[in-house]
PDB file of C-alpha atoms in Angstrom:
ATOM      1  CA  GLN A 170    -279.189 -10.814  63.570  1.00 86.00           C
ATOM      2  CA  VAL A 171    -281.025  -7.639  62.672  1.00 96.00           C
ATOM      3  CA  GLN A 172    -281.216  -6.946  58.921  1.00 97.00           C
ATOM      4  CA  LEU A 173    -282.680  -4.486  56.603  1.00 98.00           C
ATOM      5  CA  GLU A 174    -283.656  -5.338  52.980  1.00 98.00           C
ATOM      6  CA  GLU A 175    -284.653  -3.070  50.293  1.00 98.00           C
ATOM      7  CA  SER A 176    -286.696  -3.869  47.325  1.00 98.00           C
ATOM      8  CA  GLY A 177    -288.608  -2.097  44.478  1.00 98.00           C
ATOM      9  CA  GLY A 178    -285.708  -0.537  42.513  1.00 98.00           C
ATOM     10  CA  GLY A 179    -285.534  -0.759  38.764  1.00 98.00           C
ATOM     11  CA  LEU A 180    -285.341   1.230  35.499  1.00 98.00           C
ATOM     12  CA  VAL A 181    -287.851   3.758  34.670  1.00 98.00           C
ATOM     13  CA  GLN A 182    -288.300   6.536  32.161  1.00 98.00           C
ATOM     14  CA  ALA A 183    -288.066  10.277  33.434  1.00 98.00           C
ATOM     15  CA  GLY A 184    -291.417  11.266  34.701  1.00 98.00           C
ATOM     16  CA  GLY A 185    -292.165   7.732  35.862  1.00 98.00           C
ATOM     17  CA  SER A 186    -292.690   6.292  39.371  1.00 98.00           C
ATOM     18  CA  LEU A 187    -291.181   3.670  41.689  1.00 98.00           C
ATOM     19  CA  ARG A 188    -291.946   2.660  45.179  1.00 98.00           C
ATOM     20  CA  LEU A 189    -289.286   1.284  47.256  1.00 98.00           C
ATOM     21  CA  SER A 190    -289.677  -1.030  50.342  1.00 98.00           C
ATOM     22  CA  CYS A 191    -287.552  -1.741  53.155  1.00 98.00           C
ATOM     23  CA  VAL A 192    -288.331  -4.592  55.658  1.00 98.00           C
ATOM     24  CA  ALA A 193    -286.592  -4.780  59.055  1.00 98.00           C
ATOM     25  CA  SER A 194    -286.242  -8.356  60.399  1.00 97.00           C
ATOM     26  CA  GLY A 195    -284.535 -10.228  63.053  1.00 97.00           C
ATOM     27  CA  ARG A 196    -284.646  -9.956  66.832  1.00 96.00           C
ATOM     28  CA  ILE A 197    -285.966  -6.409  67.164  1.00 97.00           C
ATOM     29  CA  TYR A 198    -287.168  -4.938  70.195  1.00 96.00           C
ATOM     30  CA  SER A 199    -288.234  -1.311  68.474  1.00 96.00           C
ATOM     31  CA  ILE A 200    -287.171   0.727  65.665  1.00 97.00           C
ATOM     32  CA  ASN A 201    -286.834   4.570  66.130  1.00 97.00           C
ATOM     33  CA  ALA A 202    -285.940   6.849  63.011  1.00 98.00           C
ATOM     34  CA  MET A 203    -285.744   5.426  59.654  1.00 98.00           C
ATOM     35  CA  GLY A 204    -284.624   7.021  56.426  1.00 98.00           C
ATOM     36  CA  TRP A 205    -283.562   6.479  52.677  1.00 98.00           C
ATOM     37  CA  HIS A 206    -280.239   7.841  51.442  1.00 98.00           C
ATOM     38  CA  ARG A 207    -278.943   7.427  47.902  1.00 98.00           C
ATOM     39  CA  GLN A 208    -275.607   7.488  46.276  1.00 98.00           C
ATOM     40  CA  ALA A 209    -275.135   8.436  42.714  1.00 96.00           C
ATOM     41  CA  PRO A 210    -272.135   7.456  40.647  1.00 90.00           C
ATOM     42  CA  GLY A 211    -269.089   9.503  41.626  1.00 92.00           C
ATOM     43  CA  LYS A 212    -270.948  11.327  44.286  1.00 95.00           C
ATOM     44  CA  GLN A 213    -271.254  11.007  48.026  1.00 96.00           C
ATOM     45  CA  ARG A 214    -274.150   9.386  49.934  1.00 97.00           C
ATOM     46  CA  GLU A 215    -276.890  11.763  50.743  1.00 97.00           C
ATOM     47  CA  LEU A 216    -280.015  11.760  52.726  1.00 98.00           C
ATOM     48  CA  VAL A 217    -283.167  11.478  50.715  1.00 98.00           C
ATOM     49  CA  ALA A 218    -285.960  11.356  53.278  1.00 98.00           C
ATOM     50  CA  ALA A 219    -286.201  10.520  56.909  1.00 98.00           C
ATOM     51  CA  ILE A 220    -289.353   9.697  59.131  1.00 98.00           C
ATOM     52  CA  THR A 221    -289.358   9.348  62.988  1.00 97.00           C
ATOM     53  CA  SER A 222    -291.284   6.623  64.782  1.00 94.00           C
ATOM     54  CA  GLY A 223    -294.315   9.180  65.221  1.00 92.00           C
ATOM     55  CA  GLY A 224    -294.427   9.999  61.501  1.00 95.00           C
ATOM     56  CA  SER A 225    -292.678  13.263  61.198  1.00 97.00           C
ATOM     57  CA  THR A 226    -290.768  13.612  58.105  1.00 98.00           C
ATOM     58  CA  ASN A 227    -288.250  15.519  56.314  1.00 97.00           C
ATOM     59  CA  TYR A 228    -286.946  15.612  52.704  1.00 98.00           C
ATOM     60  CA  ALA A 229    -283.995  16.681  50.790  1.00 98.00           C
ATOM     61  CA  ASP A 230    -284.785  19.774  48.822  1.00 98.00           C
ATOM     62  CA  SER A 231    -284.023  18.020  45.422  1.00 98.00           C
ATOM     63  CA  VAL A 232    -287.004  15.580  46.139  1.00 98.00           C
ATOM     64  CA  LYS A 233    -289.448  17.568  48.028  1.00 98.00           C
ATOM     65  CA  GLY A 234    -292.936  17.459  46.362  1.00 98.00           C
ATOM     66  CA  ARG A 235    -292.037  14.397  44.423  1.00 98.00           C
ATOM     67  CA  PHE A 236    -291.124  11.715  46.951  1.00 98.00           C
ATOM     68  CA  THR A 237    -293.009  10.485  49.961  1.00 98.00           C
ATOM     69  CA  ILE A 238    -291.640   8.703  52.920  1.00 98.00           C
ATOM     70  CA  SER A 239    -293.922   6.505  54.915  1.00 98.00           C
ATOM     71  CA  ARG A 240    -293.769   3.544  57.334  1.00 97.00           C
ATOM     72  CA  ASP A 241    -295.908   0.746  58.633  1.00 96.00           C
ATOM     73  CA  ASN A 242    -294.808  -0.087  62.125  1.00 95.00           C
ATOM     74  CA  ALA A 243    -296.576  -3.269  62.530  1.00 94.00           C
ATOM     75  CA  LYS A 244    -294.793  -4.604  59.597  1.00 96.00           C
ATOM     76  CA  ASN A 245    -291.470  -3.139  60.365  1.00 97.00           C
ATOM     77  CA  THR A 246    -291.470  -1.565  56.789  1.00 98.00           C
ATOM     78  CA  LEU A 247    -290.333   1.527  55.304  1.00 98.00           C
ATOM     79  CA  TYR A 248    -291.463   2.977  52.117  1.00 98.00           C
ATOM     80  CA  LEU A 249    -290.486   5.542  49.550  1.00 98.00           C
ATOM     81  CA  GLN A 250    -292.757   6.502  46.925  1.00 98.00           C
ATOM     82  CA  MET A 251    -290.960   8.272  44.154  1.00 98.00           C
ATOM     83  CA  ASN A 252    -292.917  10.225  41.459  1.00 98.00           C
ATOM     84  CA  SER A 253    -291.898  12.403  38.509  1.00 98.00           C
ATOM     85  CA  LEU A 254    -288.498  10.703  38.480  1.00 98.00           C
ATOM     86  CA  LYS A 255    -285.619  12.456  37.034  1.00 98.00           C
ATOM     87  CA  PRO A 256    -282.260  11.223  35.609  1.00 97.00           C
ATOM     88  CA  GLU A 257    -280.645  12.986  38.643  1.00 97.00           C
ATOM     89  CA  ASP A 258    -282.350  10.603  40.985  1.00 98.00           C
ATOM     90  CA  THR A 259    -280.523   7.624  39.578  1.00 98.00           C
ATOM     91  CA  GLY A 260    -278.324   5.897  42.161  1.00 98.00           C
ATOM     92  CA  VAL A 261    -278.423   3.222  44.861  1.00 98.00           C
ATOM     93  CA  TYR A 262    -281.052   3.831  47.435  1.00 98.00           C
ATOM     94  CA  TYR A 263    -280.204   2.548  50.927  1.00 98.00           C
ATOM     95  CA  CYS A 264    -282.556   1.947  53.776  1.00 98.00           C
ATOM     96  CA  ASN A 265    -281.345   3.147  57.263  1.00 98.00           C
ATOM     97  CA  ALA A 266    -282.994   2.631  60.717  1.00 98.00           C
ATOM     98  CA  ASP A 267    -282.141   3.013  64.255  1.00 98.00           C
ATOM     99  CA  ILE A 268    -282.942  -0.132  65.920  1.00 98.00           C
ATOM    100  CA  ARG A 269    -282.916  -1.543  69.380  1.00 97.00           C
ATOM    101  CA  PRO A 270    -282.122  -5.306  69.168  1.00 96.00           C
ATOM    102  CA  LEU A 271    -283.709  -7.810  71.490  1.00 96.00           C
ATOM    103  CA  GLY A 272    -281.426  -8.139  74.668  1.00 94.00           C
ATOM    104  CA  GLY A 273    -279.744  -4.716  73.702  1.00 93.00           C
ATOM    105  CA  SER A 274    -280.085  -1.476  75.880  1.00 95.00           C
ATOM    106  CA  ILE A 275    -279.423   1.030  73.079  1.00 96.00           C
ATOM    107  CA  TYR A 276    -280.325   1.809  69.632  1.00 97.00           C
ATOM    108  CA  ARG A 277    -277.826   0.960  66.878  1.00 97.00           C
ATOM    109  CA  ASN A 278    -277.870   2.191  63.278  1.00 97.00           C
ATOM    110  CA  TYR A 279    -278.275  -0.261  60.550  1.00 98.00           C
ATOM    111  CA  TRP A 280    -278.052  -0.123  56.745  1.00 98.00           C
ATOM    112  CA  GLY A 281    -279.627  -2.197  54.068  1.00 98.00           C
ATOM    113  CA  GLN A 282    -277.583  -3.342  50.981  1.00 97.00           C
ATOM    114  CA  GLY A 283    -279.103  -0.969  48.635  1.00 98.00           C
ATOM    115  CA  THR A 284    -281.343  -1.171  45.626  1.00 98.00           C
ATOM    116  CA  GLN A 285    -280.595   0.346  42.257  1.00 98.00           C
ATOM    117  CA  VAL A 286    -282.865   2.973  40.827  1.00 98.00           C
ATOM    118  CA  THR A 287    -281.984   3.962  37.284  1.00 98.00           C
ATOM    119  CA  VAL A 288    -284.025   6.927  35.508  1.00 98.00           C
ATOM    120  CA  SER A 289    -283.553   7.185  31.773  1.00 97.00           C
ATOM    121  CA  SER A 290    -284.024  10.498  29.955  1.00 93.00           C
TER     122      SER A 290
END
């Protein structure tokens, strides 16, 4: 029943910006940590940024200073503001979250279907 859905991907030139959003919906009791992962063509999926329920963040070295992760707990929404984009940032970006469903006793890990980000040189 719980779902994550990303939006905001697209095609931008190097140096441009995009803001990704991820909305968690369904029968949700609570959401703990959330994060963004990406997968470039021919490469493994990697953690881009993560944020705890209290707002503490961490970033991959490759995006530090350029990307900002944030969340709106009232809206069950996660954001990733991406500035100064580089061609190396190209890939499918996935939302990830630890969610306790209604009726459940534990947190489970959920993934969105991904949104494509393409940065041209």
